[in-house]
Short mmCIF file of C-alpha atoms in Angstrom, two decimals:
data_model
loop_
_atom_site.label_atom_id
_atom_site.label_comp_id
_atom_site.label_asym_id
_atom_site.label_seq_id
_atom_site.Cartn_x
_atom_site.Cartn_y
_atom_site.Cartn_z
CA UNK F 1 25.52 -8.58 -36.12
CA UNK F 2 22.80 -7.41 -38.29
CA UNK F 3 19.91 -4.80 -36.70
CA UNK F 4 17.33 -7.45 -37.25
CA UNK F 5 18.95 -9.61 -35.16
CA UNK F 6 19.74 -7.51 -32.59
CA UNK F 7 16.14 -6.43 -32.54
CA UNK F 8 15.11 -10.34 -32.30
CA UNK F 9 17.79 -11.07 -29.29
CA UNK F 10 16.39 -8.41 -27.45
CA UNK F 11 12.59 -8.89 -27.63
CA UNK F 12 13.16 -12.37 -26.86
CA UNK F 13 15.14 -11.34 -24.00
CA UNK F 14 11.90 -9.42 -22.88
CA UNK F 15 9.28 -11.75 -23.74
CA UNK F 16 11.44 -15.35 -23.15
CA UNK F 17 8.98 -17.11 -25.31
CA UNK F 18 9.72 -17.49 -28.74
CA UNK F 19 6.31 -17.56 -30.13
CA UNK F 20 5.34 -14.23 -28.62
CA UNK F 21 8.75 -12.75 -29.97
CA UNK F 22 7.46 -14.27 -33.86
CA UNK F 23 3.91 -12.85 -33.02
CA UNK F 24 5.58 -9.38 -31.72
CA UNK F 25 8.04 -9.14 -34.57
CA UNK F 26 5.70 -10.42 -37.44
CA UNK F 27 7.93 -12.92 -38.56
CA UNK F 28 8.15 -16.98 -38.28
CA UNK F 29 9.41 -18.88 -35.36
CA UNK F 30 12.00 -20.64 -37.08
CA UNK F 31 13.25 -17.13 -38.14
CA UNK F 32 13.65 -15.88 -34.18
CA UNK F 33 14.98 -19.36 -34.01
CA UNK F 34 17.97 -19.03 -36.66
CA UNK F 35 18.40 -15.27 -35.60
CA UNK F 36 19.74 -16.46 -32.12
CA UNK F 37 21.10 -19.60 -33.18
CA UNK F 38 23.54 -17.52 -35.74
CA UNK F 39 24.08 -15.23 -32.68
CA UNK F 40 24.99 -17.85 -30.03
CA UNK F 41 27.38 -19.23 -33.19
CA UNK F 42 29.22 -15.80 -33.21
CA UNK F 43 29.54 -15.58 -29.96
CA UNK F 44 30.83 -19.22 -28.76
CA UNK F 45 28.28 -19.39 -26.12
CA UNK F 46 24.61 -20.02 -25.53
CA UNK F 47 22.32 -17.03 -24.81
CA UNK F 48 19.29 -18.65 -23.38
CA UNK F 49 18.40 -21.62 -21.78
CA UNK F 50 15.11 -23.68 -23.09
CA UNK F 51 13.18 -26.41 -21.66
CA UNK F 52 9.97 -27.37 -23.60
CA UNK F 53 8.38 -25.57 -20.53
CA UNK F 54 10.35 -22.18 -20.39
CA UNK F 55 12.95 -19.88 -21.54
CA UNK F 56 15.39 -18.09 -19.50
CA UNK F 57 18.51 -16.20 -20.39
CA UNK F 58 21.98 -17.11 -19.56
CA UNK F 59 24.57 -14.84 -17.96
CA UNK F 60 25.93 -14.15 -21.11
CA UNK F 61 22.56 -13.25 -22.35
CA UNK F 62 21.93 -11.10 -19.99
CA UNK F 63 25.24 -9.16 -20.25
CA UNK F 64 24.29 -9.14 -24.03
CA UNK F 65 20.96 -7.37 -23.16
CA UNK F 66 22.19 -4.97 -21.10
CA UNK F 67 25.29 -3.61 -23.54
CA UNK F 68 22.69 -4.11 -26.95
CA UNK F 69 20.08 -2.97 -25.16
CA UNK F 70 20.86 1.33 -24.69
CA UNK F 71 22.60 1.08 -27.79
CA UNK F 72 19.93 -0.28 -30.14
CA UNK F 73 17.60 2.00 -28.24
CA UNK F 74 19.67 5.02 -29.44
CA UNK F 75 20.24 3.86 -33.04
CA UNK F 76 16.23 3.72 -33.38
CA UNK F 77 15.78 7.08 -31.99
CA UNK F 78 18.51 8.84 -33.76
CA UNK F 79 16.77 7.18 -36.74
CA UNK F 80 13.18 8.40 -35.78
CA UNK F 81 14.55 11.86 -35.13
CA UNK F 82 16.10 12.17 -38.60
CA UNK F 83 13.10 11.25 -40.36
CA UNK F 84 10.71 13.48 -38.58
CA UNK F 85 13.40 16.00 -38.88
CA UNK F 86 13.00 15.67 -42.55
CA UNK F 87 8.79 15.21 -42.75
CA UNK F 88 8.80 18.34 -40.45
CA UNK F 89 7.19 16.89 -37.53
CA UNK F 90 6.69 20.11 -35.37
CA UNK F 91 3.82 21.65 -33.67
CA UNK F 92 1.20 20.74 -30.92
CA UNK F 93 -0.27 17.36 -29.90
CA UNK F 94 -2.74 16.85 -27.61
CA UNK F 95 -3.24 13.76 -25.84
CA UNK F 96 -7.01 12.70 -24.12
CA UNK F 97 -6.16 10.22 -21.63
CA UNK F 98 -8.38 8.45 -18.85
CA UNK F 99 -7.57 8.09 -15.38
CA UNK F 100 -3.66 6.82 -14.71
CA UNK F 101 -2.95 6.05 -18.50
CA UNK F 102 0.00 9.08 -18.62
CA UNK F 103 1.61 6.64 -15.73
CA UNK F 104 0.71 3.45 -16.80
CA UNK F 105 2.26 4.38 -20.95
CA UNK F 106 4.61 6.60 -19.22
CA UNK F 107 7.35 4.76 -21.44
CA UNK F 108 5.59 5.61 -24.44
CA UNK F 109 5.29 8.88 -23.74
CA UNK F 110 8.73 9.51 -22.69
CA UNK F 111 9.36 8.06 -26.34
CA UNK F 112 7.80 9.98 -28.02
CA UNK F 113 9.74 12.96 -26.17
CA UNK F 114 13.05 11.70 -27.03
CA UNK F 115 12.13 10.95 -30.86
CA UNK F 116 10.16 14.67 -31.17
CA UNK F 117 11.79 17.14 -28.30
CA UNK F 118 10.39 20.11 -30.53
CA UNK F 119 7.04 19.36 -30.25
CA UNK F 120 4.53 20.37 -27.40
CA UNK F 121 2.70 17.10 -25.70
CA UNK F 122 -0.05 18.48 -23.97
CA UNK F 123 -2.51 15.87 -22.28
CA UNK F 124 -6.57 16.21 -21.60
CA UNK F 125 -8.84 14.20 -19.12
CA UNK F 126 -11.47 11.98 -20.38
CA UNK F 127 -14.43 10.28 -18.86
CA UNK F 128 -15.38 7.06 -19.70
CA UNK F 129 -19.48 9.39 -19.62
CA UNK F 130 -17.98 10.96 -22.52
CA UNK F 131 -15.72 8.46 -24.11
CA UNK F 132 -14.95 9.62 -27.80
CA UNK F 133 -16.65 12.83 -27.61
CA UNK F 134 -13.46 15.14 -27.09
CA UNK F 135 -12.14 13.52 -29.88
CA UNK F 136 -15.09 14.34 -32.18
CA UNK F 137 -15.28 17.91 -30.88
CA UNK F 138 -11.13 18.25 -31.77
CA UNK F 139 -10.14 19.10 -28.29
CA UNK F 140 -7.85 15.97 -28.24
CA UNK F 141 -5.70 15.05 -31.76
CA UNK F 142 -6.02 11.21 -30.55
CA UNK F 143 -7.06 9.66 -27.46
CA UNK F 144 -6.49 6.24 -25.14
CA UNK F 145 -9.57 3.88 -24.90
CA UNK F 146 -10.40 0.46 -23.71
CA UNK F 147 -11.63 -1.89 -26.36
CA UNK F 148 -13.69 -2.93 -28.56
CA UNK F 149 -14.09 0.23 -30.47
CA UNK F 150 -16.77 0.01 -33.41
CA UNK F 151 -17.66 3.58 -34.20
CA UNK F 152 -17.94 4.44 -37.67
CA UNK F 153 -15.97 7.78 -37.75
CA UNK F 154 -13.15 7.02 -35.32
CA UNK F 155 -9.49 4.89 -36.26
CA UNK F 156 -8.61 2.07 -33.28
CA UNK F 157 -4.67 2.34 -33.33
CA UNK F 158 -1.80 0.17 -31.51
CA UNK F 159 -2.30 -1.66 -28.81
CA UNK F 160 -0.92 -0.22 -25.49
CA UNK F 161 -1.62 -2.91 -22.81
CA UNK F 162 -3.66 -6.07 -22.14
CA UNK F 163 -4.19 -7.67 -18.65
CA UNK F 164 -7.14 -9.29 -16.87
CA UNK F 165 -9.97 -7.50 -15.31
CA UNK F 166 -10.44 -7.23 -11.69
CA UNK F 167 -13.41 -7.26 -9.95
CA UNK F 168 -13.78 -4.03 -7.13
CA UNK F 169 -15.78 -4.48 -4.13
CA UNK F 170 -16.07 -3.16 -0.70
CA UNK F 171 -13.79 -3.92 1.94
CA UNK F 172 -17.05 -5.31 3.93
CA UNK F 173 -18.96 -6.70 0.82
CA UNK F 174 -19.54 -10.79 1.27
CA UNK F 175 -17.27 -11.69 -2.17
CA UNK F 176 -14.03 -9.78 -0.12
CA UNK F 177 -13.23 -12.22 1.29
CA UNK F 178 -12.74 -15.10 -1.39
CA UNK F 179 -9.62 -15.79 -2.65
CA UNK F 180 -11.32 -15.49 -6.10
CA UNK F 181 -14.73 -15.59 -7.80
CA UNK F 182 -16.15 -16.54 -11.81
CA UNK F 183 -18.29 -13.76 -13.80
CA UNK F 184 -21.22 -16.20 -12.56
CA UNK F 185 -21.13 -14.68 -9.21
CA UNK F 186 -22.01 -11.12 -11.07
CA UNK F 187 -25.48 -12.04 -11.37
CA UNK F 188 -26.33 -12.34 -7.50
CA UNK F 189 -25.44 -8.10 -7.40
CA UNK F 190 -25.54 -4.95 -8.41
CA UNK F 191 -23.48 -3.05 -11.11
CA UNK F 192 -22.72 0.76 -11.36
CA UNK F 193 -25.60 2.25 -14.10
CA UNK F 194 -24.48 3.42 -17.57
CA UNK F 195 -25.26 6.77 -19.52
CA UNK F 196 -26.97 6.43 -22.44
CA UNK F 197 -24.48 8.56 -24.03
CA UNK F 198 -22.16 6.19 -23.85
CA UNK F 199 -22.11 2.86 -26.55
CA UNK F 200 -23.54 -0.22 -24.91
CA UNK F 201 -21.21 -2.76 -26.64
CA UNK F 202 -18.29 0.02 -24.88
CA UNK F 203 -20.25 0.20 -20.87
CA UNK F 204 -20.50 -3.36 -20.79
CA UNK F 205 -17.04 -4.28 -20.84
CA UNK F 206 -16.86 -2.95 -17.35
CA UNK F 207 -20.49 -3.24 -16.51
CA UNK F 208 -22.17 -6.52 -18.13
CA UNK F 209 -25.61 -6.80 -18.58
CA UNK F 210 -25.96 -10.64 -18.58
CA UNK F 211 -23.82 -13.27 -16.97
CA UNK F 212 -22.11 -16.09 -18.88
CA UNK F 213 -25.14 -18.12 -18.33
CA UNK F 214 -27.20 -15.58 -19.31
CA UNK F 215 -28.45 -14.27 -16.09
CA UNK F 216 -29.22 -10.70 -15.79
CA UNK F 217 -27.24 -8.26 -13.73
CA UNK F 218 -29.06 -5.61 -11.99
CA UNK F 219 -27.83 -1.73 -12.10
CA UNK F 220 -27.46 0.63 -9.59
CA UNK F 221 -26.64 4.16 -9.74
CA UNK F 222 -25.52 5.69 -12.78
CA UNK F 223 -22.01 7.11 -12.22
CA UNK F 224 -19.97 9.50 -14.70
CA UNK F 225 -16.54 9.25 -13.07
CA UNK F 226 -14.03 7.00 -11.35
CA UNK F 227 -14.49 8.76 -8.53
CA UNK F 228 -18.27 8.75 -8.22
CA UNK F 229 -17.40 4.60 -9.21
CA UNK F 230 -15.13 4.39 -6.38
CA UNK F 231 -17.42 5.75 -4.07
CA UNK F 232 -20.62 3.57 -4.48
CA UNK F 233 -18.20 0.59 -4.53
CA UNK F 234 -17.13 1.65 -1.33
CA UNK F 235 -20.51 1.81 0.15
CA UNK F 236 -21.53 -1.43 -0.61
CA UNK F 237 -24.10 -0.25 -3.39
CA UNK F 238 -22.64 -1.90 -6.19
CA UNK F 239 -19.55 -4.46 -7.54
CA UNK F 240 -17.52 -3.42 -10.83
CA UNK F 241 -14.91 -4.93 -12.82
CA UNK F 242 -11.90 -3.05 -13.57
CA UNK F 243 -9.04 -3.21 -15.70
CA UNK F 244 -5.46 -4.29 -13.72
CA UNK F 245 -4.27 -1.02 -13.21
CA UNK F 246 -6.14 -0.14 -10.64
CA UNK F 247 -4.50 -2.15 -8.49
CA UNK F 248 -1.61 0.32 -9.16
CA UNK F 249 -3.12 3.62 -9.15
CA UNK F 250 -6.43 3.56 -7.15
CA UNK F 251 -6.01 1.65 -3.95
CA UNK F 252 -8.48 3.14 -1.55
CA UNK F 253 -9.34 2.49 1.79
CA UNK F 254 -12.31 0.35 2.42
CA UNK F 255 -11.90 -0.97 -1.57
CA UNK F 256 -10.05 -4.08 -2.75
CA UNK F 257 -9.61 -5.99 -5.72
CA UNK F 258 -10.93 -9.29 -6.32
CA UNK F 259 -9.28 -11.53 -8.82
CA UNK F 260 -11.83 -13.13 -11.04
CA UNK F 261 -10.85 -16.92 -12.16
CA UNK F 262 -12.12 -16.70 -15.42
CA UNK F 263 -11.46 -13.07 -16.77
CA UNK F 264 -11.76 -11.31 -19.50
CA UNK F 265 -8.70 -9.65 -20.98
CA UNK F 266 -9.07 -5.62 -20.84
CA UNK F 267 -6.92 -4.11 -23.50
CA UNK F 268 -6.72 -0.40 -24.06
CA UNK F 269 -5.29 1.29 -27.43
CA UNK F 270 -5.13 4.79 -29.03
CA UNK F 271 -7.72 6.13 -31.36
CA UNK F 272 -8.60 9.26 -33.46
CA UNK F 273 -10.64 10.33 -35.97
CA UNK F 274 -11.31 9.25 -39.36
CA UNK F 275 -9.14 11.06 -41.62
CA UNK F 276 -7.30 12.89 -38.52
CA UNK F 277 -3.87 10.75 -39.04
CA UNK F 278 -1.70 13.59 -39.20
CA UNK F 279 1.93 13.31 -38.85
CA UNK F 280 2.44 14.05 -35.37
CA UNK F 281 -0.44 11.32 -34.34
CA UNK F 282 1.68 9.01 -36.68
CA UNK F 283 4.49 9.58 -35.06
CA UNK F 284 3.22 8.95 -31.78
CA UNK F 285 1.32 5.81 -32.69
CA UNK F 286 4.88 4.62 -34.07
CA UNK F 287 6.41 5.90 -30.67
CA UNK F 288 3.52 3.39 -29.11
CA UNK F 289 4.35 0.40 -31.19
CA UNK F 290 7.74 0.55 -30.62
CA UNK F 291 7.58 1.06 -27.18
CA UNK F 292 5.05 -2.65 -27.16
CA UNK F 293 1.93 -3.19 -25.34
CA UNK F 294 2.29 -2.81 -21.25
CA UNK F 295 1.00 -5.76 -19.18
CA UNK F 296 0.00 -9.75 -20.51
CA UNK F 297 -3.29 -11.90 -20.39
CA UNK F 298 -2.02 -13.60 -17.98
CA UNK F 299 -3.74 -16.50 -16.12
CA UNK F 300 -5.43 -15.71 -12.76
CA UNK F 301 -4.51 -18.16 -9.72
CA UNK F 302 -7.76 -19.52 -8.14
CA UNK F 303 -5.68 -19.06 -4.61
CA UNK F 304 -4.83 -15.34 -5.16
CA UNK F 305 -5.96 -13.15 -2.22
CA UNK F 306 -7.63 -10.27 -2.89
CA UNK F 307 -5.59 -6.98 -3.15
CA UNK F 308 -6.50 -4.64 -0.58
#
């Protein structure tokens, strides 16, 4: 069985959907199609079952994944160690990261580890006040951000995660209750204040100015941290959207998460700075796009209780 192959098999086996495994892989459908086909030939046995509405794997499939699976896993990284072996990947890399990102891309990191055990990961807090400014002042090598990123001096890198924001509110406020709400129902409240250090077409992500109707949406106080965020949510001063996470990493008492019907898709990515690609930030971006992004736009159901 030839590595490409393999590699097809088991991203399908991940992603059971055969256009996101084309999409992933940068190759046609009908290739991922002929890939397994061939495989299930060699084998004498089909390794996934399709409908025209899903894609599941068999129980030979999944015995496939599992034995393929560590293998392939250490053929790539014995690979990836040779060749940094022989660029002379070595030194220090320091890693900005907001909030929970080291645990949410904790299977990137660990990646990167295995591939590059000789160099020193060391990791640096950043506020979304001060979004790209360690990176500019060269106290992080790159850094995780959510996107859009459109500044003129700084690369946007892979991908590390998509999902759909969430909407945080007080435990008390009047929208905790509903099993859901739309981005319309922004524009009857307030939203945490921005810096005006920080880009507007960045802030508003989180904190929109205007709803989809073109309402405006009034601000509240300005806040520099999660923390401080947290806290006027809690108090009933303000609303704020969020990405998914937070539904992992920052469940509070007195807070909970509101799913909103029609979403936007938060995606966060790694970035550094114009002309800063140095080997050891290649090598970790490679780490994070072999590792795949974290999480899926996936759709919200209207009859989804909020998350306390």
């Amino acid at each position: 069985m030839e590595l490409r192959d393999i590699e097809i098999f088991l991203v399908l086996a991940e992603e059971l959907h055969f256009g996101r495994t084309a999409l992933r892989l940068h190759v046609s459908q009908a290739r991922v199609s002929q890939a397994i086909a061939k495989q299930e030939r060699r084998i004498g046995a089909p390794l996934f079952t399709r409908t025209s509405r899903r894609v599941e794997l068999t129980e030979v499939g999944a015995r496939l994944r599992e034995d393929l699976g560590a293998g392939y896993q250490r053929i790539l990284d014995g690979v990836a160690t040779a060749t940094a072996a022989g660029r002379g990947v070595v030194g220090t890399l320091t890693l900005g990261l907001h909030g929970a990102n080291a645990h949410e891309y904790a299977s990137v990191i660990g990646l990167f580890r295995r591939r590059h055990p000789d160099v020193e990961l060391r990791f640096h807090e950043i506020h979304f006040s001060d979004p790209f400014g360690p990176l500019r002042a060269g106290a992080v090598d790159l850094a995780t951000t959510w996107l859009p990123v459109r500044e003129h001096d700084i690369t946007v890198g892979p991908v590390l995660g998509s999902e759909p924001l969430l909407l945080m509110v007080a435990a008390g406020h009047p929208l905790a209750g509903r099993g859901s709400v739309l981005m319309e129902d922004l524009g009857d409240w307030q939203m945490p204040g921005t810096l005006p250090s920080v880009p507007d077409y960045w802030a508003t992500v989180l904190a929109p100015t205007r709803t989809p109707s073109g309402r405006p949406i009034r601000r509240g106080p300005r806040v520099t941290t999660l923390e401080e965020t947290m806290a006027v949510v809690a108090s009933g001063d303000v609303i704020c959207l969020v990405h998914g996470e937070a539904t992992r990493h920052y469940r509070r008492p007195g807070i909970v998460f509101v799913p909103i019907r029609d979403a936007p898709t938060g995606s966060w990515a790694l970035i550094w700075r114009l002309g800063g690609e140095t080997p050891l930030v290649r090598a970790f971006a490679q780490a994070a796009k072999d590792s795949g992004p974290v999480g899926v736009a996936a759709e919200i159901n209207p009859g989804t209780a909020p998350i306390a």
